[in-house]
Tab-separated table of C-alpha atoms and ligand atoms in Angstrom:
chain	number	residue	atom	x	y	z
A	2	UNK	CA	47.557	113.808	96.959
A	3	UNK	CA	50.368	110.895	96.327
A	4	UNK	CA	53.386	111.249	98.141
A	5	UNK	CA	55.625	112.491	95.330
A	6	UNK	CA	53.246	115.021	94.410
A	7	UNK	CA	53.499	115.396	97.901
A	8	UNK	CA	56.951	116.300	97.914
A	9	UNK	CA	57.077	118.295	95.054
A	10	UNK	CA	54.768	120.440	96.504
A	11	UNK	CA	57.020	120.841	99.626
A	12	UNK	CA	60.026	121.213	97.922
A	13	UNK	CA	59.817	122.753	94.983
A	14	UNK	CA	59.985	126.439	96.917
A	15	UNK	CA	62.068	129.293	96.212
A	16	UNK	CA	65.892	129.031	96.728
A	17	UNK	CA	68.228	131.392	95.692
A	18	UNK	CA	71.802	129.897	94.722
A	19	UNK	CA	74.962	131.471	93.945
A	20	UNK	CA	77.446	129.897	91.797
A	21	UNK	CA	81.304	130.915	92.734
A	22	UNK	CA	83.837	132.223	90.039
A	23	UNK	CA	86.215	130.649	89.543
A	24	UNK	CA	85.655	127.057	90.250
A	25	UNK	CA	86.544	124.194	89.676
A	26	UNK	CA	89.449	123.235	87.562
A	27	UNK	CA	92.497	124.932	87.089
A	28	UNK	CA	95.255	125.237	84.948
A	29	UNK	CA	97.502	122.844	86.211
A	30	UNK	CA	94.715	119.923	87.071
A	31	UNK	CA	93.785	120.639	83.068
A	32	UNK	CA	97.200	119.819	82.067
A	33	UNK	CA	97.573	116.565	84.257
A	34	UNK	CA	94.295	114.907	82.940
A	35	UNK	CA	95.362	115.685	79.610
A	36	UNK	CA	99.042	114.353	80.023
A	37	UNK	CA	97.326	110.621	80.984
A	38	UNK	CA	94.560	110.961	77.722
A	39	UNK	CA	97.147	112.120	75.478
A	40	UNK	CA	99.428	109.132	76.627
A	41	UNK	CA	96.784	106.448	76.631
A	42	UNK	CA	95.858	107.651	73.335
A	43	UNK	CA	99.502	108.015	71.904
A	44	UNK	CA	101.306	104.923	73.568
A	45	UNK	CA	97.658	102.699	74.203
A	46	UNK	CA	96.564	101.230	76.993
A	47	UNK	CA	97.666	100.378	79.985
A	48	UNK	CA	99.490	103.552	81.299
A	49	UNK	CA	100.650	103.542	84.621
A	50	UNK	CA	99.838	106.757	87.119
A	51	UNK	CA	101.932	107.246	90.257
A	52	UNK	CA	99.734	108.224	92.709
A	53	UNK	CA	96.084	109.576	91.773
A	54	UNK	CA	96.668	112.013	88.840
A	55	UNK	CA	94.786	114.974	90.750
A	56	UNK	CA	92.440	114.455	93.655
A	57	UNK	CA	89.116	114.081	92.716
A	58	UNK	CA	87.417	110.282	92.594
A	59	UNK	CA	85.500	110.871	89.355
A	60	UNK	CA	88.299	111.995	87.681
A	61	UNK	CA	90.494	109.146	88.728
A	62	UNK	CA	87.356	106.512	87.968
A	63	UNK	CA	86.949	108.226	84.190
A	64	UNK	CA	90.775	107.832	83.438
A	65	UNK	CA	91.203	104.045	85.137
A	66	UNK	CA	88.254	103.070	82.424
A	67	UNK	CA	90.422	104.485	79.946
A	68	UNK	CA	93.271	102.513	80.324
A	69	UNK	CA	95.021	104.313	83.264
A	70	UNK	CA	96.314	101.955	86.056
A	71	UNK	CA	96.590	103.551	89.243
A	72	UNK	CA	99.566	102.541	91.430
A	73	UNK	CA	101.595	104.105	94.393
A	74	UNK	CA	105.043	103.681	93.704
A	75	UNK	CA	106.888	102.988	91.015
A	76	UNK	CA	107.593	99.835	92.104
A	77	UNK	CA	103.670	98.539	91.114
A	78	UNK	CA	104.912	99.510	87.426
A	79	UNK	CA	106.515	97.372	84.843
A	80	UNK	CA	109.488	98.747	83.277
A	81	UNK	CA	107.698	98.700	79.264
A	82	UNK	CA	104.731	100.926	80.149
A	83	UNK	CA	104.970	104.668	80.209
A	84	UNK	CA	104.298	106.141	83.832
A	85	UNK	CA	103.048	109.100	84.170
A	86	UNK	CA	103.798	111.548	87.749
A	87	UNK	CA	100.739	113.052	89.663
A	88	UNK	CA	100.521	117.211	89.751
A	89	UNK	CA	101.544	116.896	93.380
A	90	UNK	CA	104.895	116.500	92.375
A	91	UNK	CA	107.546	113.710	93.544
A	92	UNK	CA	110.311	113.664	95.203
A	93	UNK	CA	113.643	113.108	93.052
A	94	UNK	CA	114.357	109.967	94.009
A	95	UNK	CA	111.105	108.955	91.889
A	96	UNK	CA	112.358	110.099	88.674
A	97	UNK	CA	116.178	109.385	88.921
A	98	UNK	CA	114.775	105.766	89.867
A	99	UNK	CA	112.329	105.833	86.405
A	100	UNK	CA	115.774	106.820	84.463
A	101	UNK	CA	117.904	104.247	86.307
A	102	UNK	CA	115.247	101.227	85.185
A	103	UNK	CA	114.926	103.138	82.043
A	104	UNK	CA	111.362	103.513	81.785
A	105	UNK	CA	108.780	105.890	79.938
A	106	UNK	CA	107.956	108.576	82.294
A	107	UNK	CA	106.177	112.298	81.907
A	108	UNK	CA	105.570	114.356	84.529
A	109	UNK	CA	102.492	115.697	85.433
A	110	UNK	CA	103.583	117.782	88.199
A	111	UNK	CA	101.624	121.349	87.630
A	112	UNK	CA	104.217	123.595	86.490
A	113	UNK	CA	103.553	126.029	90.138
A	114	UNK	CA	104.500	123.217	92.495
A	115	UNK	CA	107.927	123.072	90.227
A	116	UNK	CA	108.197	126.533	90.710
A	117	UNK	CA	108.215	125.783	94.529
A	118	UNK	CA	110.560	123.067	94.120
A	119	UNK	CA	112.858	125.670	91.986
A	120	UNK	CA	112.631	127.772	94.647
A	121	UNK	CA	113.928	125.588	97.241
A	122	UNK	CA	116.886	124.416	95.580
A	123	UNK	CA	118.009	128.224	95.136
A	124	UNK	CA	117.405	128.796	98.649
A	125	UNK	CA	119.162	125.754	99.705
A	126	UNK	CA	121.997	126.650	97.283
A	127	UNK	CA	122.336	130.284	99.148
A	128	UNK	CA	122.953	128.218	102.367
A	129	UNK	CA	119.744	128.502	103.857
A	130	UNK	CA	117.290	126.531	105.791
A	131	UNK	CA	113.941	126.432	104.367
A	132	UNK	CA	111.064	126.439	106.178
A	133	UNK	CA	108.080	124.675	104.427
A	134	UNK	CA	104.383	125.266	105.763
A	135	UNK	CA	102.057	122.242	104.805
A	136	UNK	CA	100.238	119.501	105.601
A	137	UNK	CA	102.689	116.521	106.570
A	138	UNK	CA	101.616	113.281	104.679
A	139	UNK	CA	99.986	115.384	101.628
A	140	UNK	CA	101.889	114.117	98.550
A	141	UNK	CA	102.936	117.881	97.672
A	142	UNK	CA	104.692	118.271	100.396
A	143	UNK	CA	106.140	114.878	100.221
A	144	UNK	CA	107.564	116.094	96.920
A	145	UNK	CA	108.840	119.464	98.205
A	146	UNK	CA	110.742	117.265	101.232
A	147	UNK	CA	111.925	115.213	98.484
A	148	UNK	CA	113.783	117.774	96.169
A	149	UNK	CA	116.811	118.398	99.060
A	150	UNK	CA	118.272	115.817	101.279
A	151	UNK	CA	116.756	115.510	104.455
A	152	UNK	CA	117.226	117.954	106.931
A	153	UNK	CA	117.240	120.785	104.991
A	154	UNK	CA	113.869	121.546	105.458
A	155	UNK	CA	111.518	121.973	108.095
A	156	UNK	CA	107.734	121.329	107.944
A	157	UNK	CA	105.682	123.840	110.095
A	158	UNK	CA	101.909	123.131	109.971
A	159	UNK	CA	100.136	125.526	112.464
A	160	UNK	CA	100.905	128.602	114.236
A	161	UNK	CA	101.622	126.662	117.251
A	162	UNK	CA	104.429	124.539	115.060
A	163	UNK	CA	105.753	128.015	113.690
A	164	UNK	CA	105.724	129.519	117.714
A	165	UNK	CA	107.446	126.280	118.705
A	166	UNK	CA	110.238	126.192	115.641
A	167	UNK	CA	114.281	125.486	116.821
A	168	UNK	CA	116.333	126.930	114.036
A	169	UNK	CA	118.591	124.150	113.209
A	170	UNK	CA	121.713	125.662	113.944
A	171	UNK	CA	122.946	129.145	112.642
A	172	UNK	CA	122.168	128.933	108.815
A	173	UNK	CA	120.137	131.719	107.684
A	174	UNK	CA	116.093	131.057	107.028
A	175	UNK	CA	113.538	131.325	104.131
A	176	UNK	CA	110.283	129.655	103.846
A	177	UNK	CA	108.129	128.082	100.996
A	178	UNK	CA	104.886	126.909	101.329
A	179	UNK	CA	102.509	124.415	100.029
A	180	UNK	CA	100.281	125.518	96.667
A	181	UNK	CA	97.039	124.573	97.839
A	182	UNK	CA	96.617	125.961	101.903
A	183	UNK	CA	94.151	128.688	103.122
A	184	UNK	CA	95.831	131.894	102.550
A	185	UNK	CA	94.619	133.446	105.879
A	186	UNK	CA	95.850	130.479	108.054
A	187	UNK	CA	99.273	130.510	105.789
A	188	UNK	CA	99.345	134.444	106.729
A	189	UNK	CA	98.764	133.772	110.669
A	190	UNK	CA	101.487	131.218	109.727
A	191	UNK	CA	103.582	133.732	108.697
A	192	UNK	CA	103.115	136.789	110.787
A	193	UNK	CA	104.200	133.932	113.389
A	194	UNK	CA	107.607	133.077	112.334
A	195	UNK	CA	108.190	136.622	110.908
A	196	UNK	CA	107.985	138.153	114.481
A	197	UNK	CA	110.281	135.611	115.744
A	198	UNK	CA	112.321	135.430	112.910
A	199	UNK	CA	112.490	139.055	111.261
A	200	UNK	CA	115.433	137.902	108.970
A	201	UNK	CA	112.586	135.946	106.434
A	202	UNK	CA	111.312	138.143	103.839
A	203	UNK	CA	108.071	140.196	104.113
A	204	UNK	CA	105.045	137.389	103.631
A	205	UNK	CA	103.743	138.566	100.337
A	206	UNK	CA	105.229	135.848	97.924
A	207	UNK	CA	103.855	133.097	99.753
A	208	UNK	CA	103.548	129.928	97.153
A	209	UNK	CA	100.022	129.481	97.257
A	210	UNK	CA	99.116	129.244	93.586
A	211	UNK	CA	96.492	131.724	92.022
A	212	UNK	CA	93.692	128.967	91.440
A	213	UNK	CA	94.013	128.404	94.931
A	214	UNK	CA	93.751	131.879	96.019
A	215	UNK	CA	91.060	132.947	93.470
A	216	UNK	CA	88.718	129.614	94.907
A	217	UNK	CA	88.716	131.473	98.362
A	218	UNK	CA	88.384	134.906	97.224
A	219	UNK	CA	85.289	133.704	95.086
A	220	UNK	CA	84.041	131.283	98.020
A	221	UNK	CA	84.683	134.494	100.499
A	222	UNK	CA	82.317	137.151	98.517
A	223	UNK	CA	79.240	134.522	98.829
A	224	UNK	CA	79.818	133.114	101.754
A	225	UNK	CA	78.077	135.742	104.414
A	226	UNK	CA	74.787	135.658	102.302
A	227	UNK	CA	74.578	132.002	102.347
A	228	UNK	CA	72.816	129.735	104.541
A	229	UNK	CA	74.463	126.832	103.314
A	230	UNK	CA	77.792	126.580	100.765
A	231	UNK	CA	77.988	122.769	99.161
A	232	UNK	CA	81.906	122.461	97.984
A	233	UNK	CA	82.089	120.241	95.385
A	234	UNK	CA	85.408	118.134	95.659
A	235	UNK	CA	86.900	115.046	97.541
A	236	UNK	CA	87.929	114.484	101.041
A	237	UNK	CA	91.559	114.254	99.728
A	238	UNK	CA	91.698	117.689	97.948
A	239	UNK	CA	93.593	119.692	100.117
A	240	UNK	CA	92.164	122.968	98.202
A	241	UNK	CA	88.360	121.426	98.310
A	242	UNK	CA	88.788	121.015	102.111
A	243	UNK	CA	90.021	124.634	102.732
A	244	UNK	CA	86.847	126.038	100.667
A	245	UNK	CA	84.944	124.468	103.231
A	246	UNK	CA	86.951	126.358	106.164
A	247	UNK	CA	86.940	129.687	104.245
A	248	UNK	CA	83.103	129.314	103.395
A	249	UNK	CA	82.394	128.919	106.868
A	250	UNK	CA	84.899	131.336	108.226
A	251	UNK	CA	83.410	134.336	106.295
A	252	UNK	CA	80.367	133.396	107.569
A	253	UNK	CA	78.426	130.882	105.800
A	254	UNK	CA	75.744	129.356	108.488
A	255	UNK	CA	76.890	126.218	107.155
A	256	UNK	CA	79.075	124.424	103.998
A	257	UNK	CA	80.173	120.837	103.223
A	258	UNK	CA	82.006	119.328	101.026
A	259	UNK	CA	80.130	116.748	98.482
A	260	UNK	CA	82.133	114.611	96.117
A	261	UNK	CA	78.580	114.815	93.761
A	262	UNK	CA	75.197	115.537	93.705
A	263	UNK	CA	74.261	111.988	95.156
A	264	UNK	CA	76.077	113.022	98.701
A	265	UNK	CA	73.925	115.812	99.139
A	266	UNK	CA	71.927	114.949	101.884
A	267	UNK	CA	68.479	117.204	101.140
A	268	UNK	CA	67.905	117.893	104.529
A	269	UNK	CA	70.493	120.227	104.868
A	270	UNK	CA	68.427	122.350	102.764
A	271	UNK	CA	65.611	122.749	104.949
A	272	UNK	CA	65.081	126.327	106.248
A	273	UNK	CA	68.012	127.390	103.306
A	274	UNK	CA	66.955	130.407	100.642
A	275	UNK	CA	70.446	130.896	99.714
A	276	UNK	CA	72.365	128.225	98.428
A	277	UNK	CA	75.836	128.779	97.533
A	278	UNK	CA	77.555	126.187	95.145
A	279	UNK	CA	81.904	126.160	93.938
A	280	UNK	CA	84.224	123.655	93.115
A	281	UNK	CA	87.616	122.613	93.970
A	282	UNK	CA	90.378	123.074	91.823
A	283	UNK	CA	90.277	118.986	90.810
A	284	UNK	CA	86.544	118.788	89.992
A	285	UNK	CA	85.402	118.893	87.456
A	286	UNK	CA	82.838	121.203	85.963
A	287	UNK	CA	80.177	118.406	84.681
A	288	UNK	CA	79.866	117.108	88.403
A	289	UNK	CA	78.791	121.119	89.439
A	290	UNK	CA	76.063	121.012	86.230
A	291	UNK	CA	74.945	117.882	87.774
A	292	UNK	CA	74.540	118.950	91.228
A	293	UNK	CA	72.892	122.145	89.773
A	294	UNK	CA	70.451	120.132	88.051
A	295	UNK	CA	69.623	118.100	90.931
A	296	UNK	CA	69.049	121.361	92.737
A	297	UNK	CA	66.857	122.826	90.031
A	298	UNK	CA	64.829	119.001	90.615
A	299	UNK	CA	63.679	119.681	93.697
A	300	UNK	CA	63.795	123.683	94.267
A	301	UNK	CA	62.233	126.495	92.103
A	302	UNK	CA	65.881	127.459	92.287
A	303	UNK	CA	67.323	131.143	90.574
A	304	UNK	CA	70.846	130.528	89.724
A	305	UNK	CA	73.239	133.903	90.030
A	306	UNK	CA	76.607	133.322	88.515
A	307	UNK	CA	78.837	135.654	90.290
A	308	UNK	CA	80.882	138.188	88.489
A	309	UNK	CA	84.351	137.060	89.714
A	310	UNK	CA	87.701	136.742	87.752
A	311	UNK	CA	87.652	134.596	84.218
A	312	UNK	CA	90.844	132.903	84.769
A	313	UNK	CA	93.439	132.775	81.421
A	314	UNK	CA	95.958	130.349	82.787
A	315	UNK	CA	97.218	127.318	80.369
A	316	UNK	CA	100.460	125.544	80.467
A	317	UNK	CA	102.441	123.752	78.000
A	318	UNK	CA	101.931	119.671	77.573
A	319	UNK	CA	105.342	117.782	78.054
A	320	UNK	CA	107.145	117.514	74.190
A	321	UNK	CA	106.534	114.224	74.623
A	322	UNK	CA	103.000	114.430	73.958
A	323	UNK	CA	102.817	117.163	71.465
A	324	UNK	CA	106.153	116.518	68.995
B	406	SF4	FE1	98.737	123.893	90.048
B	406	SF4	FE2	97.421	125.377	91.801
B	406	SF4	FE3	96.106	123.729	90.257
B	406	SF4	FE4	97.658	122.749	92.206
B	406	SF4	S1	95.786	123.962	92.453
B	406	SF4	S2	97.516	121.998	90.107
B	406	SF4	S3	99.339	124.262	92.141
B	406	SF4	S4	97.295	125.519	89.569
């Protein structure tokens, strides 16, 4: 026997995998990619992109061959090129400093983190101080921080962080939260500060947006049956990381996160008959078709799609792009 036939032989057994719904991307990723195509194609090439557009490396590698340039601030960009801002959102001074050098700018940021950044104004406008659980450094909450001058929020990050909270002086509280966190960590969060703080509102309008939320519910009805779940995102996607967490905490024996089918290392397949497979909200769907197929290469693999929510979601592209 030759060694591949070898291998085939060995591999090719029976493996059950379960593909999550939904994955992959959501509304508000959708929009951003299409916000840097539409202006490469309307205003040519280059066009500059503050910060990654969404986080996912393929995505990023697709639009820089394109014509998208890829800076971090706004001061990499030349004043005659349109610029576009990541989904994350920014913080105001990014924009007001766009308008002050009079350049081209659209903003990419997903309509839901706006929503958050809405909310925070109103809240800061009522007198309040806000509360903001997130991850400190993620560009999101860098934007959130950025909306009101500094001080009037807090970041909490843990339970320990919401336990260990000094309200800053007598000014009544209110939280937000980051879009993309696990929603049973940002609950724990929560419960923490409610029972220390009774005066913030019941925690059922936390911020976390519904792709997020629907990722971990779909990621949570597969995961017990699984003996491995392979997340398909990048190390930078806040919401690809957390699928990992959730997989594992509702009891997948094991789940890692793969930026493609090339970081699979097969091993971890050995001793697996059920396979579960989803996608973070920035990945996109070809890179889950490819891993599939890879699967299917090597496994006399059954693919179940589950039955889980068909998401609906679309939002508007900036007039800009459309008029
Ligand atoms: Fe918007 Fe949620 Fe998608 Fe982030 S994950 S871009 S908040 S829909």
């Amino acid at each position: 026997m030759t060694p591949t036939a070898s291998i085939l032989s060995h591999d090719r057994r029976r493996l059950t995998v379960r593909l999550a719904t939904p994955r992959g991307f959501c509304a508000g990723v959708d929009r951003a990619i299409q916000i840097v195509e539409r202006a490469i194609e309307k205003f040519g090439a280059p066009v500059y992109v503050r910060h990654e557009i969404v986080h996912n490396r393929h995505v990023v590698e697709r639009l820089k061959a394109m014509g998208a340039v890829f800076v971090k601030e706004l001061d990499d960009c030349p004043d005659d090129r349109p610029v576009v801002f990541s989904a994350h959102g920014v913080p105001k001074s990014v924009p007001a400093t766009a308008r002050a050098r009079e350049m081209m700018f659209l903003d990419a940021t997903c309509p839901l983190v706006s929503k958050v950044h809405v909310e925070a104004e109103r809240h800061h406008a009522a007198g309040r101080h806000i509360i903001l659980i997130g991850h400190a450094g993620h560009p999101e909450v860098i934007g959130t921080l950025g909306q009101l001058p500094s001080g009037a929020i807090s970041l909490v990050e843990t339970v320990e962080d919401a336990e260990g909270f000094r309200r800053p002086g007598d000014a009544p509280l209110a939280y937000a939260t980051q879009t993309t966190l696990s929603v049973d960590d940002t609950a724990e969060i929560l419960a923490t500060l409610k029972r220390r703080f009774p005066e913030l509102p019941d925690p059922h309008k936390e911020d976390i947006c519904y792709a997020t939320t629907n990722r971990q519910d779909a990621v949570k009805r597969l995961a017990a049956d699984c003996d491995l779940v392979l997340v398909v995102g990048s190390a930078n996607s806040s919401n690809s990381v957390r699928l990992v967490e959730v997989a594992l905490r509702a009891g997948a024996r094991d789940a890692r996160l793969v930026d493609d089918a090339a970081q699979v290392d097969w091993a971890w397949l050995d001793g697996v008959s059920t396979l579960g497979i989803t996608a973070g909200a920035s990945a996109p769907e070809q890179l889950i078709e490819a891993l599939i197929d890879a699967v299917r290469a090597r496994f006399d693999a059954h693919v179940v799609e589950d039955d889980g929510e068909r998401e609906t979601v679309t939002f508007k592209l900036p007039r800009e792009l459309t008029a």
